[in-house]
């Protein structure tokens, strides 16, 4: 039972779903992008609120997909092992939705009618979760230190802000949401361990 808990089942399923959807997009053209990309007009004017979620499963190209899935699988595996499959999925989706909501807000403020796609907000959320785990959980994770996690986050943010056509609001929103969600999980885990003593 413990061995199954240690396997990155949820992360593997998420990667598989993202890859399958990308393959479908390759064969169907822009249909899924037009129906699922995140944009202010679709969400606020046409009331297509599902775009806040669906955009997390769409990627602009193979490189975009590969970079997100690589981080999702390997970093996500560490987090999933610590918090469990269900909690991991909740943190992932909350981070992605939080990132997309901040992205949507910034689009409205800037009268930006562009569309965005990608799991980057959710992936940055996992960065935030990992940071809370090394700061607050009270448990040591092999080769993972606060300095390393902060350096990784800083490098990722710098890469985003120095690039073009990147939804940095989704990155920041996901990071904040993941950090807050991770704080809640760490507090609950500590309380449970204290009750078991």
CSV table of C-alpha atoms in Angstrom, one decimal:
chain,number,residue,atom,x,y,z
A,1,UNK,CA,0.0,0.0,0.0
A,2,UNK,CA,2.8,2.4,0.9
A,3,UNK,CA,4.6,1.6,-2.3
A,4,UNK,CA,1.6,2.6,-4.4
A,5,UNK,CA,1.4,5.9,-2.4
A,6,UNK,CA,5.0,6.7,-3.3
A,7,UNK,CA,4.3,6.3,-7.0
A,8,UNK,CA,3.6,9.5,-9.0
A,9,UNK,CA,0.3,8.2,-10.2
A,10,UNK,CA,-1.6,11.5,-10.3
A,11,UNK,CA,1.3,13.3,-11.9
A,12,UNK,CA,1.7,10.6,-14.5
A,13,UNK,CA,-2.0,10.8,-15.4
A,14,UNK,CA,-1.8,14.6,-15.7
A,15,UNK,CA,1.2,14.3,-18.1
A,16,UNK,CA,-0.6,11.7,-20.1
A,17,UNK,CA,-3.7,13.8,-20.4
A,18,UNK,CA,-1.7,16.8,-21.5
A,19,UNK,CA,0.2,14.9,-24.1
A,20,UNK,CA,-3.0,13.2,-25.5
A,21,UNK,CA,-4.7,16.6,-25.8
A,22,UNK,CA,-1.7,18.1,-27.5
A,23,UNK,CA,-1.7,15.2,-30.0
A,24,UNK,CA,-5.5,15.7,-30.6
A,25,UNK,CA,-4.8,19.4,-31.3
A,26,UNK,CA,-2.2,18.5,-33.9
A,27,UNK,CA,-4.7,16.5,-35.8
A,28,UNK,CA,-7.8,18.8,-35.4
A,29,UNK,CA,-6.2,22.2,-36.0
A,30,UNK,CA,-7.3,25.1,-33.9
A,31,UNK,CA,-10.6,23.8,-32.8
A,32,UNK,CA,-9.7,23.0,-29.2
A,33,UNK,CA,-7.6,26.3,-28.9
A,34,UNK,CA,-10.6,28.4,-30.0
A,35,UNK,CA,-12.9,26.6,-27.5
A,36,UNK,CA,-10.5,26.4,-24.5
A,37,UNK,CA,-7.9,29.2,-24.6
A,38,UNK,CA,-8.0,31.8,-21.8
A,39,UNK,CA,-9.2,35.2,-23.0
A,40,UNK,CA,-11.3,37.9,-21.4
A,41,UNK,CA,-13.9,38.0,-24.2
A,42,UNK,CA,-14.6,34.3,-24.0
A,43,UNK,CA,-14.9,34.2,-20.2
A,44,UNK,CA,-16.5,37.5,-19.3
A,45,UNK,CA,-18.6,38.3,-22.4
A,46,UNK,CA,-19.6,34.9,-23.6
A,47,UNK,CA,-19.6,33.4,-20.1
A,48,UNK,CA,-17.4,30.5,-21.0
A,49,UNK,CA,-16.0,30.0,-17.5
A,50,UNK,CA,-14.6,26.6,-18.3
A,51,UNK,CA,-11.8,28.3,-20.2
A,52,UNK,CA,-10.2,29.0,-16.8
A,53,UNK,CA,-9.7,25.3,-16.4
A,54,UNK,CA,-9.5,24.0,-20.0
A,55,UNK,CA,-6.6,26.4,-20.8
A,56,UNK,CA,-4.4,24.4,-18.4
A,57,UNK,CA,-4.5,21.5,-20.8
A,58,UNK,CA,-3.6,23.3,-24.0
A,59,UNK,CA,0.0,24.1,-25.1
A,60,UNK,CA,1.3,26.3,-27.9
A,61,UNK,CA,3.9,23.9,-29.1
A,62,UNK,CA,6.0,20.9,-28.4
A,63,UNK,CA,8.7,22.8,-26.5
A,64,UNK,CA,6.0,24.5,-24.3
A,65,UNK,CA,4.5,21.1,-23.6
A,66,UNK,CA,7.8,19.3,-23.0
A,67,UNK,CA,9.2,21.9,-20.5
A,68,UNK,CA,6.0,22.0,-18.5
A,69,UNK,CA,5.5,18.2,-18.4
A,70,UNK,CA,9.2,17.6,-17.5
A,71,UNK,CA,8.9,19.9,-14.4
A,72,UNK,CA,5.4,18.6,-13.6
A,73,UNK,CA,6.5,15.0,-13.5
A,74,UNK,CA,9.8,15.2,-11.6
A,75,UNK,CA,9.0,18.0,-9.2
A,76,UNK,CA,5.4,16.9,-8.9
A,77,UNK,CA,6.6,13.4,-7.9
A,78,UNK,CA,8.3,14.7,-4.8
A,79,UNK,CA,5.3,16.7,-3.7
A,80,UNK,CA,2.8,13.9,-4.5
A,81,UNK,CA,4.9,11.5,-2.4
A,82,UNK,CA,4.7,13.9,0.6
A,83,UNK,CA,1.0,14.9,0.4
A,84,UNK,CA,-0.7,12.0,-1.4
A,85,UNK,CA,-2.5,11.7,-4.7
A,86,UNK,CA,-5.7,13.6,-4.0
A,87,UNK,CA,-4.1,16.5,-2.1
A,88,UNK,CA,-1.6,16.8,-4.9
A,89,UNK,CA,-4.3,17.1,-7.5
A,90,UNK,CA,-6.2,19.7,-5.5
A,91,UNK,CA,-3.1,21.8,-5.1
A,92,UNK,CA,-2.3,21.4,-8.8
A,93,UNK,CA,-5.8,22.5,-10.0
A,94,UNK,CA,-6.1,25.3,-7.4
A,95,UNK,CA,-2.8,26.7,-8.5
A,96,UNK,CA,-3.7,26.5,-12.2
A,97,UNK,CA,-7.1,28.1,-11.6
A,98,UNK,CA,-5.5,30.8,-9.4
A,99,UNK,CA,-2.9,31.6,-12.0
A,100,UNK,CA,-5.5,31.9,-14.7
A,101,UNK,CA,-7.8,34.1,-12.6
A,102,UNK,CA,-4.9,36.5,-12.0
A,103,UNK,CA,-4.0,36.4,-15.7
A,104,UNK,CA,-7.6,37.2,-16.5
A,105,UNK,CA,-7.7,40.1,-14.1
A,106,UNK,CA,-4.5,41.6,-15.7
A,107,UNK,CA,-5.9,41.1,-19.1
A,108,UNK,CA,-9.0,43.1,-18.1
A,109,UNK,CA,-7.0,45.9,-16.5
A,110,UNK,CA,-4.8,46.2,-19.6
A,111,UNK,CA,-7.6,45.8,-22.0
A,112,UNK,CA,-5.7,42.9,-23.4
A,113,UNK,CA,-7.8,40.7,-25.7
A,114,UNK,CA,-5.1,38.1,-26.4
A,115,UNK,CA,-5.5,34.4,-25.5
A,116,UNK,CA,-3.2,32.3,-23.4
A,117,UNK,CA,-2.7,28.5,-22.8
A,118,UNK,CA,-0.6,26.2,-20.8
A,119,UNK,CA,-0.1,24.5,-17.5
A,120,UNK,CA,2.6,26.9,-16.4
A,121,UNK,CA,0.4,28.5,-13.7
A,122,UNK,CA,-0.2,25.1,-12.1
A,123,UNK,CA,3.5,24.2,-12.5
A,124,UNK,CA,4.6,27.4,-10.8
A,125,UNK,CA,2.0,26.5,-8.1
A,126,UNK,CA,4.0,23.4,-7.4
A,127,UNK,CA,7.1,25.6,-6.9
A,128,UNK,CA,5.1,27.4,-4.3
A,129,UNK,CA,4.0,24.2,-2.6
A,130,UNK,CA,7.6,22.9,-2.6
A,131,UNK,CA,8.8,26.1,-1.0
A,132,UNK,CA,6.3,25.8,1.9
A,133,UNK,CA,7.2,22.2,2.4
A,134,UNK,CA,10.9,23.0,2.9
A,135,UNK,CA,10.1,26.0,5.0
A,136,UNK,CA,7.2,24.8,7.2
A,137,UNK,CA,6.7,21.0,7.1
A,138,UNK,CA,9.4,20.2,9.6
A,139,UNK,CA,10.5,17.3,7.5
A,140,UNK,CA,13.7,17.1,5.5
A,141,UNK,CA,13.5,16.3,1.8
A,142,UNK,CA,16.6,14.8,0.2
A,143,UNK,CA,18.7,17.4,-1.8
A,144,UNK,CA,15.9,20.0,-1.5
A,145,UNK,CA,16.8,23.2,0.5
A,146,UNK,CA,15.0,26.6,0.7
A,147,UNK,CA,17.9,28.2,-1.1
A,148,UNK,CA,17.7,25.8,-4.0
A,149,UNK,CA,13.9,26.2,-4.3
A,150,UNK,CA,14.1,30.0,-4.1
A,151,UNK,CA,16.9,30.0,-6.8
A,152,UNK,CA,14.7,27.8,-9.0
A,153,UNK,CA,11.7,30.1,-8.6
A,154,UNK,CA,13.8,33.2,-9.2
A,155,UNK,CA,15.4,31.7,-12.4
A,156,UNK,CA,11.9,30.6,-13.7
A,157,UNK,CA,10.4,34.0,-13.1
A,158,UNK,CA,13.4,35.8,-14.7
A,159,UNK,CA,13.1,33.5,-17.7
A,160,UNK,CA,9.5,34.4,-18.0
A,161,UNK,CA,9.8,38.1,-17.6
A,162,UNK,CA,12.7,38.3,-20.0
A,163,UNK,CA,10.9,36.4,-22.7
A,164,UNK,CA,8.1,37.3,-25.0
A,165,UNK,CA,4.5,36.1,-25.4
A,166,UNK,CA,4.6,34.6,-21.9
A,167,UNK,CA,1.7,34.9,-19.5
A,168,UNK,CA,3.7,36.0,-16.4
A,169,UNK,CA,0.5,36.9,-14.5
A,170,UNK,CA,-0.5,33.2,-14.6
A,171,UNK,CA,3.0,32.3,-13.3
A,172,UNK,CA,2.8,34.7,-10.4
A,173,UNK,CA,-0.8,33.8,-9.6
A,174,UNK,CA,-0.1,30.1,-9.7
A,175,UNK,CA,3.0,30.6,-7.5
A,176,UNK,CA,1.0,32.6,-4.9
A,177,UNK,CA,-1.9,30.2,-4.9
A,178,UNK,CA,0.4,27.2,-4.6
A,179,UNK,CA,2.3,28.8,-1.7
A,180,UNK,CA,-0.9,29.5,0.2
A,181,UNK,CA,-2.3,26.1,-0.5
A,182,UNK,CA,1.0,24.5,0.6
A,183,UNK,CA,0.8,26.5,3.9
A,184,UNK,CA,-2.6,25.1,4.6
A,185,UNK,CA,-1.4,21.5,3.9
A,186,UNK,CA,1.7,21.9,6.1
A,187,UNK,CA,-0.3,23.2,9.0
A,188,UNK,CA,-2.8,20.4,8.7
A,189,UNK,CA,-0.1,17.8,8.5
A,190,UNK,CA,1.7,19.2,11.5
A,191,UNK,CA,-1.5,19.1,13.6
A,192,UNK,CA,-2.2,15.5,12.5
A,193,UNK,CA,1.4,14.5,13.5
A,194,UNK,CA,1.0,16.2,16.9
A,195,UNK,CA,-2.3,14.4,17.6
A,196,UNK,CA,-0.6,11.1,16.7
A,197,UNK,CA,2.1,11.6,19.3
